[in-house]
CSV table of C-alpha atoms in Angstrom, one decimal:
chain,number,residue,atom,x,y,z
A,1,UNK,CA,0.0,0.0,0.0
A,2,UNK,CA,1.0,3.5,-0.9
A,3,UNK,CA,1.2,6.7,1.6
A,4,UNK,CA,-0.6,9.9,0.1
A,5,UNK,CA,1.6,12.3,-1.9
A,6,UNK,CA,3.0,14.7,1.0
A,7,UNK,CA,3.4,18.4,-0.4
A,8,UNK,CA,7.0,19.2,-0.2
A,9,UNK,CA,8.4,22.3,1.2
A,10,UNK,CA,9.0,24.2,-2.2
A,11,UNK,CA,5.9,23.3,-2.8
A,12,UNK,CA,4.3,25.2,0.6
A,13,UNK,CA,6.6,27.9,-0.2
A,14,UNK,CA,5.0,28.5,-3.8
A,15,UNK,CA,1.6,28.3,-2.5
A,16,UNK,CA,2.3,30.9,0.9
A,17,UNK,CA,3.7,33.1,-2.5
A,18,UNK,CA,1.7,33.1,-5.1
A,19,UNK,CA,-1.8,32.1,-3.9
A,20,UNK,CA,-2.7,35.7,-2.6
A,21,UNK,CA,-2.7,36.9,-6.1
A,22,UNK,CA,-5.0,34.0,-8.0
A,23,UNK,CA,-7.8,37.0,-8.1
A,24,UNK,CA,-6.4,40.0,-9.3
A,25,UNK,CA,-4.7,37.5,-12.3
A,26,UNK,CA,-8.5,36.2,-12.9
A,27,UNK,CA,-9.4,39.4,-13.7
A,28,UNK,CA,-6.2,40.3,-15.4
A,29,UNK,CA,-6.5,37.4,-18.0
A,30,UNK,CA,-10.5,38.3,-17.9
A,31,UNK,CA,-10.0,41.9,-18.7
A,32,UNK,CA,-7.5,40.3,-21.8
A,33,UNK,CA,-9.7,37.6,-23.2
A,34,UNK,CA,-13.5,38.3,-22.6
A,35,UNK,CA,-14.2,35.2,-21.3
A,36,UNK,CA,-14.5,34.2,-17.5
A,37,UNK,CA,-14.5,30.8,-18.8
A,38,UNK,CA,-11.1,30.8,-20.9
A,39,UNK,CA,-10.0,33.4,-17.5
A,40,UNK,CA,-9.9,30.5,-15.3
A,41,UNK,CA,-8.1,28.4,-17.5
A,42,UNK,CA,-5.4,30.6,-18.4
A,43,UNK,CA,-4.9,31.5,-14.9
A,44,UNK,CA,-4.4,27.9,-14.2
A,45,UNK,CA,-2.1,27.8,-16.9
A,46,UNK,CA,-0.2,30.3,-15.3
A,47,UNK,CA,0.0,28.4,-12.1
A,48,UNK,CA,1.3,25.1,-13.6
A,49,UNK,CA,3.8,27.2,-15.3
A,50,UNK,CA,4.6,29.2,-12.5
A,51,UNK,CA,5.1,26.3,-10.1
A,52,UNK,CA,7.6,24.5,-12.7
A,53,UNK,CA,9.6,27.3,-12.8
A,54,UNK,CA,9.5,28.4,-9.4
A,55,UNK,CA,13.0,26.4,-8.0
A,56,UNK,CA,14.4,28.8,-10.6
A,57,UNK,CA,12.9,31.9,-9.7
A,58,UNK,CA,15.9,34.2,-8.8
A,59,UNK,CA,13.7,37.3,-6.6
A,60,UNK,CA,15.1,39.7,-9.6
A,61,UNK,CA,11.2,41.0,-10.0
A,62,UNK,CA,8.3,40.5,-6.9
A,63,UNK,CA,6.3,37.1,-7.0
A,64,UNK,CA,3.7,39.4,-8.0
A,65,UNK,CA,5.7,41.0,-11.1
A,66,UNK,CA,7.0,37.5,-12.2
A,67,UNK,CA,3.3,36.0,-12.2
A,68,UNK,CA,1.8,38.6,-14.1
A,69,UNK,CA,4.7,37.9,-17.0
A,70,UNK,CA,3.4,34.4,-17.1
A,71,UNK,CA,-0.5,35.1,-17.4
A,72,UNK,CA,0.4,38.0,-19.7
A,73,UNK,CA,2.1,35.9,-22.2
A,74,UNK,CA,-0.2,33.2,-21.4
A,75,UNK,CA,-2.8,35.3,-22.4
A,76,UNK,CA,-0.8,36.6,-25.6
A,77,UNK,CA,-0.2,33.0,-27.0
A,78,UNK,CA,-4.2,32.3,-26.3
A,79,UNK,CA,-5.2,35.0,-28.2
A,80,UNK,CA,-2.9,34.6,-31.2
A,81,UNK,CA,-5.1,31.5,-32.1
A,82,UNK,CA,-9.0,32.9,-31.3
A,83,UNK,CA,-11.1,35.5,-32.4
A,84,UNK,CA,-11.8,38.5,-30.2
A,85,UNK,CA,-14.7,38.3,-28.3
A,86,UNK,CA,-17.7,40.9,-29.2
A,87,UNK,CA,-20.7,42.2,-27.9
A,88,UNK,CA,-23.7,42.6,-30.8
A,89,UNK,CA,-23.1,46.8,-30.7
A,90,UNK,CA,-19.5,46.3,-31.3
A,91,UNK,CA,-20.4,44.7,-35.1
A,92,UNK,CA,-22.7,47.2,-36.3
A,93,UNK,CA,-25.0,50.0,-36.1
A,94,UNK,CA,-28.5,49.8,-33.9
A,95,UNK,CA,-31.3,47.9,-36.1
A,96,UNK,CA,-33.7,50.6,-37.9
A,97,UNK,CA,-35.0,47.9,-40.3
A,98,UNK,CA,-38.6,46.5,-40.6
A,99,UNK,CA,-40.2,45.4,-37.5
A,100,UNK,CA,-38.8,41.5,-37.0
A,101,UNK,CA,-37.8,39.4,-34.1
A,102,UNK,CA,-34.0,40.1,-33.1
A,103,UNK,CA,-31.9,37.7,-35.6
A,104,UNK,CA,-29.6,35.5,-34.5
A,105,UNK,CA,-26.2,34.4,-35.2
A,106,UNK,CA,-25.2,31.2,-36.3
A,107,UNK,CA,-23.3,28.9,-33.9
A,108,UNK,CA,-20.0,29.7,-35.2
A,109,UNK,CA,-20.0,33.3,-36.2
A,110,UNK,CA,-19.3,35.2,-33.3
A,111,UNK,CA,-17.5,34.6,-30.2
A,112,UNK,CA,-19.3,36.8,-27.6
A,113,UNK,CA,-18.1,38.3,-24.6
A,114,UNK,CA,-19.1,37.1,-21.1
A,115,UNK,CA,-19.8,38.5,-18.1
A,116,UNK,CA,-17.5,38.3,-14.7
A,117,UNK,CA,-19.1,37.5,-11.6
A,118,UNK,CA,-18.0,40.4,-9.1
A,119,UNK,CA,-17.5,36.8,-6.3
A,120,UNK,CA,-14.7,35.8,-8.3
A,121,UNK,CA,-12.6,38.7,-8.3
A,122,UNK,CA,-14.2,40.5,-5.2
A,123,UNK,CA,-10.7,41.9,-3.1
A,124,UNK,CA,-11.0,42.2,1.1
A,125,UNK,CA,-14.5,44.1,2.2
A,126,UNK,CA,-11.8,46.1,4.5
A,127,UNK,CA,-10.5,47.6,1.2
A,128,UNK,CA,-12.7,50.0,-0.2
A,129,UNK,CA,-10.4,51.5,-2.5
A,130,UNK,CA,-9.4,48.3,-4.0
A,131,UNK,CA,-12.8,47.5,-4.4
A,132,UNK,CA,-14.1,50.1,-6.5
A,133,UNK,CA,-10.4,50.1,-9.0
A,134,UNK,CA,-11.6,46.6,-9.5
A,135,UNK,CA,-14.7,47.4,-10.7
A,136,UNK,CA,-14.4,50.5,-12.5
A,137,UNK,CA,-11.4,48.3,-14.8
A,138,UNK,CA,-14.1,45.6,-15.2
A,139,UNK,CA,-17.0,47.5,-16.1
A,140,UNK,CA,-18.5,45.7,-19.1
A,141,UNK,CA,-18.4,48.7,-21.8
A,142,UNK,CA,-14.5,49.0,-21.0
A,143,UNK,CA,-13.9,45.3,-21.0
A,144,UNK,CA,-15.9,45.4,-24.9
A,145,UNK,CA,-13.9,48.1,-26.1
A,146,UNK,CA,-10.6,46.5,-24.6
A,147,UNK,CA,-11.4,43.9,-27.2
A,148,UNK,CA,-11.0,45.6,-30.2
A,149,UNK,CA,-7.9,46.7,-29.4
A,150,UNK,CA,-4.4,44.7,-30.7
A,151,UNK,CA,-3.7,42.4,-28.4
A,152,UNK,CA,-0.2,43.5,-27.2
A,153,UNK,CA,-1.8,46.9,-27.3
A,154,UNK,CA,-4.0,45.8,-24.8
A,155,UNK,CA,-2.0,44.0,-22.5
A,156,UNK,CA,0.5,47.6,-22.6
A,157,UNK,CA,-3.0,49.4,-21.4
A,158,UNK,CA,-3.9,47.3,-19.0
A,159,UNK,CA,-0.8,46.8,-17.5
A,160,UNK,CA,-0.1,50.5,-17.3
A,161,UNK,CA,-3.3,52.1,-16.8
A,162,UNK,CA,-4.9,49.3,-14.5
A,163,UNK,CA,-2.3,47.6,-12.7
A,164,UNK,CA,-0.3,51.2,-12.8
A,165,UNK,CA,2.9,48.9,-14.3
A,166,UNK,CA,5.7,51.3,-14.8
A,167,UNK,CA,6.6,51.5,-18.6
A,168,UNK,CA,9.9,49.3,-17.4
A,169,UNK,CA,8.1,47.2,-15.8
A,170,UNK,CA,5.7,46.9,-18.4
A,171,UNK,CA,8.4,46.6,-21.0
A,172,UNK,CA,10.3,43.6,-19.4
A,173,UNK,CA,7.0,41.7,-18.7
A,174,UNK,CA,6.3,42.2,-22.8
A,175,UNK,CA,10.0,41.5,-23.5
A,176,UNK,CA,10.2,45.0,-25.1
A,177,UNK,CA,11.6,48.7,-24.7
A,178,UNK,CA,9.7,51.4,-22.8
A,179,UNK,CA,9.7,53.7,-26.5
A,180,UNK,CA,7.5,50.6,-27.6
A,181,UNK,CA,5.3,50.6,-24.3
A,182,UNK,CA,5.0,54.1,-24.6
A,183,UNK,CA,3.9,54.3,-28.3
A,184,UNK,CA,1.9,51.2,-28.1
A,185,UNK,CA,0.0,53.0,-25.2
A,186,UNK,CA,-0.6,56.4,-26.9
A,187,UNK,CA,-2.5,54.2,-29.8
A,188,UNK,CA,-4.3,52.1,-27.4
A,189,UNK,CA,-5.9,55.0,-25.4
A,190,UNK,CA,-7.1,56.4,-29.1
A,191,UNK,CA,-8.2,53.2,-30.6
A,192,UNK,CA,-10.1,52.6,-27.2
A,193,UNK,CA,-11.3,56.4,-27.2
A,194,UNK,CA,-13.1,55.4,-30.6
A,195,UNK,CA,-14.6,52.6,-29.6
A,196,UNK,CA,-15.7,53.2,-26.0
A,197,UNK,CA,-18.3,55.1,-24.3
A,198,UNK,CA,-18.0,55.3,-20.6
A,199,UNK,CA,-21.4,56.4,-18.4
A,200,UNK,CA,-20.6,57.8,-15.1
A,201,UNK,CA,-21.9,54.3,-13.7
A,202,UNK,CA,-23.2,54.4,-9.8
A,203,UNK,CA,-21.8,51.5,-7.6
A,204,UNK,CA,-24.1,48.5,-7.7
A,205,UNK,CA,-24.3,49.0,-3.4
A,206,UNK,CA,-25.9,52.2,-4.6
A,207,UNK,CA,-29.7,52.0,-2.7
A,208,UNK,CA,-30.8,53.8,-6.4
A,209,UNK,CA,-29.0,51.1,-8.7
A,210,UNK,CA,-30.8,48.1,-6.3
A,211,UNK,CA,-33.8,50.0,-7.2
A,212,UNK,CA,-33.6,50.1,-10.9
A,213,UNK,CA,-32.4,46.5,-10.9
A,214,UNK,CA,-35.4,45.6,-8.8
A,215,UNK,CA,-38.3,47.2,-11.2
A,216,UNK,CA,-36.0,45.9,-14.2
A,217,UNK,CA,-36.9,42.0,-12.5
A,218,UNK,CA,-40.2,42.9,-11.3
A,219,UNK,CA,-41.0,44.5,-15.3
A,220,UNK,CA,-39.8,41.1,-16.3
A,221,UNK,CA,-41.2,39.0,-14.0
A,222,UNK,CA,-44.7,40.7,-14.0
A,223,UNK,CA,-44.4,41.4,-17.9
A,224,UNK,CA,-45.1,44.8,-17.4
A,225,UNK,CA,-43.7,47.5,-20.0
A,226,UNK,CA,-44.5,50.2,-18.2
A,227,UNK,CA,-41.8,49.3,-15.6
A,228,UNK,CA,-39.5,49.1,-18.2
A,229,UNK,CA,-40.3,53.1,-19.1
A,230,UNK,CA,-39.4,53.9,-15.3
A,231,UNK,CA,-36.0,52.0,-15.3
A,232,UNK,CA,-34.8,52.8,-19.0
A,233,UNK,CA,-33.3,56.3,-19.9
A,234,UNK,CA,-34.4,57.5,-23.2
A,235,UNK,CA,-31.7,57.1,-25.1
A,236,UNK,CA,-30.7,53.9,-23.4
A,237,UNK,CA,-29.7,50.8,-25.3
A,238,UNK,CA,-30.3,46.7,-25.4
A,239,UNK,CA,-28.4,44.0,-26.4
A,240,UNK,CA,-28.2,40.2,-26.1
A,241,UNK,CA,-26.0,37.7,-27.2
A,242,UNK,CA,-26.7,35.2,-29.7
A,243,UNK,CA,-28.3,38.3,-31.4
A,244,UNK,CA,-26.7,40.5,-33.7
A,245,UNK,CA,-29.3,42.7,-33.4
A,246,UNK,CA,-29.8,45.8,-31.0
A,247,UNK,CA,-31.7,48.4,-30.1
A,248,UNK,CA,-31.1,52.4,-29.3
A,249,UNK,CA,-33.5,54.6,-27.7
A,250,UNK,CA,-36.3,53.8,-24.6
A,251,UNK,CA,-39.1,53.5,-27.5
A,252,UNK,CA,-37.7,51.1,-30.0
A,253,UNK,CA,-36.0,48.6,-26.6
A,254,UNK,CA,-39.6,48.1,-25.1
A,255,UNK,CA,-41.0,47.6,-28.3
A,256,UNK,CA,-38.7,44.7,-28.9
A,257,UNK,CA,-38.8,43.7,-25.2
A,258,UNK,CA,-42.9,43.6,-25.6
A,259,UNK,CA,-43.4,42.0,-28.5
A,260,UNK,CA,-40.6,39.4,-28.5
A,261,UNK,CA,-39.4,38.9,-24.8
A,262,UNK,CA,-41.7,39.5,-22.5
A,263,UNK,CA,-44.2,36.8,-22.6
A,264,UNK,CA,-46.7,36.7,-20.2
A,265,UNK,CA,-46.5,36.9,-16.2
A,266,UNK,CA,-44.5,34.1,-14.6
A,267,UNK,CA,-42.9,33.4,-17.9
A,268,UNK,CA,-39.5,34.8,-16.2
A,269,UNK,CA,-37.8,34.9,-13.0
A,270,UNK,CA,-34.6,36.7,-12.1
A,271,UNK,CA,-32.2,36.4,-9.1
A,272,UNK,CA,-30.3,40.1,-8.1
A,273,UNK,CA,-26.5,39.5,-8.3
A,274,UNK,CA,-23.8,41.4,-9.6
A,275,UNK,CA,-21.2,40.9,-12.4
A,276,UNK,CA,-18.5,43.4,-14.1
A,277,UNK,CA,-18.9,46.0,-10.8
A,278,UNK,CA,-22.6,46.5,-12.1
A,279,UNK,CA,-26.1,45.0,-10.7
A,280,UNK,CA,-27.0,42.2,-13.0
A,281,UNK,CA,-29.3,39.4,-12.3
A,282,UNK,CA,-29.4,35.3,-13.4
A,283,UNK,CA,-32.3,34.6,-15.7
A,284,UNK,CA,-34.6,31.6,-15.6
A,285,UNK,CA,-37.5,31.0,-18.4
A,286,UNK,CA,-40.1,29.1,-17.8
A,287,UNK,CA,-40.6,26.0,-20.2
A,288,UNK,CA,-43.2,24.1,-21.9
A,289,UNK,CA,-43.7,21.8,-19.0
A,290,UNK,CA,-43.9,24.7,-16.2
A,291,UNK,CA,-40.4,23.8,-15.3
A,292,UNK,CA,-38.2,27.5,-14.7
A,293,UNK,CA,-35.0,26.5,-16.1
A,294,UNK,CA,-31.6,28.7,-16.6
A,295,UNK,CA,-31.6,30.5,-19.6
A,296,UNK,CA,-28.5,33.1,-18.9
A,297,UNK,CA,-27.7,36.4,-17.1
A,298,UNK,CA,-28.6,40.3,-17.8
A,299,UNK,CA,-26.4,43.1,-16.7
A,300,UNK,CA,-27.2,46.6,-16.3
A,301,UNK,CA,-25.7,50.0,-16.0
A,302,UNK,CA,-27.3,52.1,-13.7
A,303,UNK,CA,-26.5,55.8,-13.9
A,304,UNK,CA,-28.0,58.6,-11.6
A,305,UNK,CA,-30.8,58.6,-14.2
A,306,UNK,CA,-31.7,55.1,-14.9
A,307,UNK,CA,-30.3,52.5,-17.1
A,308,UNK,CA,-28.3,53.5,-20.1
A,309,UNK,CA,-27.5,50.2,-21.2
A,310,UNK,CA,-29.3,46.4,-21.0
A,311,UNK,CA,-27.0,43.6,-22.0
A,312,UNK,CA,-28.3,40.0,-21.9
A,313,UNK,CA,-26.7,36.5,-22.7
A,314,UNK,CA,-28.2,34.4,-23.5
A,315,UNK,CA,-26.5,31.5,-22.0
A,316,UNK,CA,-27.7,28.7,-19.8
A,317,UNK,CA,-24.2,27.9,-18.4
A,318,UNK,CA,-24.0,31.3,-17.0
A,319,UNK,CA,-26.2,30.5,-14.3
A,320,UNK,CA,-24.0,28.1,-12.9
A,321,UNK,CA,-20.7,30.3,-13.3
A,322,UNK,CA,-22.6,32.6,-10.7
A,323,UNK,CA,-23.5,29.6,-8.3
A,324,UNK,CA,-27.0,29.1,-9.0
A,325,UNK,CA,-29.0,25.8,-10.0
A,326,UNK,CA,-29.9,25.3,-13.6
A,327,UNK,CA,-33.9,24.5,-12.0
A,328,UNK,CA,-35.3,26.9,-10.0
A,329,UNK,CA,-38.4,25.5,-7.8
A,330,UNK,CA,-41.4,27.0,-9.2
């Protein structure tokens, strides 16, 4: 008979040094890739690598400093072999066309972008600073507009901008000089000043962004428009992944909302949660045999004068990513 593997010293020692930082890489490699999914692998990518390097680590840059080289070109070699990851507003224009229902895309023509849950990432309730840097960088809009960006472009941002790098620092993690950080930085804030527009988002503790999320999943859940005109700013918008489809303006999203989504009362039920340092909420639809099973996850941003923006996807395994059951008891 065997005795259990025994962890070895070195390997204590690598956990003591590097676990503390398993968060702030999951939303590193989030913020890179778009995917909380592919996040989590590529931080445990950076792990394994990390921990058969680490008898050669020589102290030269901080534990922390040395990981983020890892997941940053762990991320880089990812993303050298898959499509960005989009939101539907970040492939065209709003529809204006004829009234139809939303059309969707096919299996394999977009890889969408995903939503974070704010539990993974969340840093110590005793640091409220921390807390809000982290969601500010994650907000969903930023985290789009991130992805249209080159990716070496985007790693230079983030590591300067969000992680507030030094352009050395940021050069030797990148394997490059600091005229290249700096240059690839000045392009990145313009190509990202094109493609981004930031609301002045309240926090999702915010008593009035609980409200709005609360009448957005009692309009739902009571398939009642009207609610929807007391959450949604006029010029507010709504997308949803598979769709490529979306809508601008109050009017034209509760038109689509009521005659495509809404159903009738009990169709949907919502759970309040939060994701990407917004309120958002984990769908369930209710199926032919009464059954309310997971059908995705809707995030909101909530400004001081409603929600600007509705982005729903569509995806039943998101419900489990935030720790819910894919039945909900009726």
């Amino acid at each position: 008979m065997t005795s259990p593997a025994r962890s070895t010293p070195n390997d204590d020692r690598f956990t003591a040094e590097t676990e503390r930082f398993r968060r702030e890489l999951l939303a590193h490699c989030y913020r890179m890739v778009g995917s909380a999914h592919d996040a989590e692998d590529l931080v445990q990518e950076t792990y394994l690598r990390a921990w058969r390097s680490f008898s050669g680590f020589e102290g030269r840059a901080s534990v922390r400093s040395w990981l983020y080289t890892i997941a940053t070109n762990v991320c880089l070699t990812a993303l050298a072999a898959r499509p960005i990851r989009m939101l539907p507003s970040g492939l065209t224009g709003p529809y204006d066309g004829p009234d139809r229902a939303p059309e969707c895309a096919g299996p394999d023509e977009v890889r969408w972008l995903e939503p974070l849950p704010d539990a993974w990432i969340a840093p110590a309730a005793d640091d409220p600073a921390a807390v809000v840097i982290a969601r500010e960088s994650l907000r969903l809009a930023l985290v789009a507009g991130l992805q249209h960006l080159p990716a070496r472009q985007r790693a230079i941002l983030i590591l300067r901008e969000v992680l507030a790098f030094s352009a050395a620092e940021t050069a030797a993690v990148l394997d490059t000089t600091v005229a290249a950080v700096k240059s690839g930085l000045q392009r990145a804030r313009s190509r990202l000043d094109e493609v981004t527009e930031l609301d002045e988002l309240i926090e999702p503790t915010d008593e009035r962004a609980r409200a709005l999320l609360d009448g957005y999943i009692a309009a739902f859940e009571r398939s009642d428009a009207g609610l929807l005109e007391k959450v949604l700013r006029s010029d507010a918008t709504l997308e949803a992944t598979p769709f490529l489809d979306w809508q601008s303006g109050r009017a034209m999203c509760i038109h689509v909302l009521g005659a495509y989504v809404l159903g009738a009362p009990g169709d949907w039920r919502m759970i309040a949660t939060t994701a990407n340092g917004q309120p958002a909420a984990v769908v369930y639809r209710r199926s032919v045999d009464g059954t309310l099973r997971a059908d995705g996850a809707v995030v909101l941003a909530a400004t001081a004068t409603g929600v600007s923006r509705v982005v729903k996807f569509q995806d039943p395994a998101l419900v489990a990513l935030f720790g819910f059951p894919d039945v909900l008891a009726s």
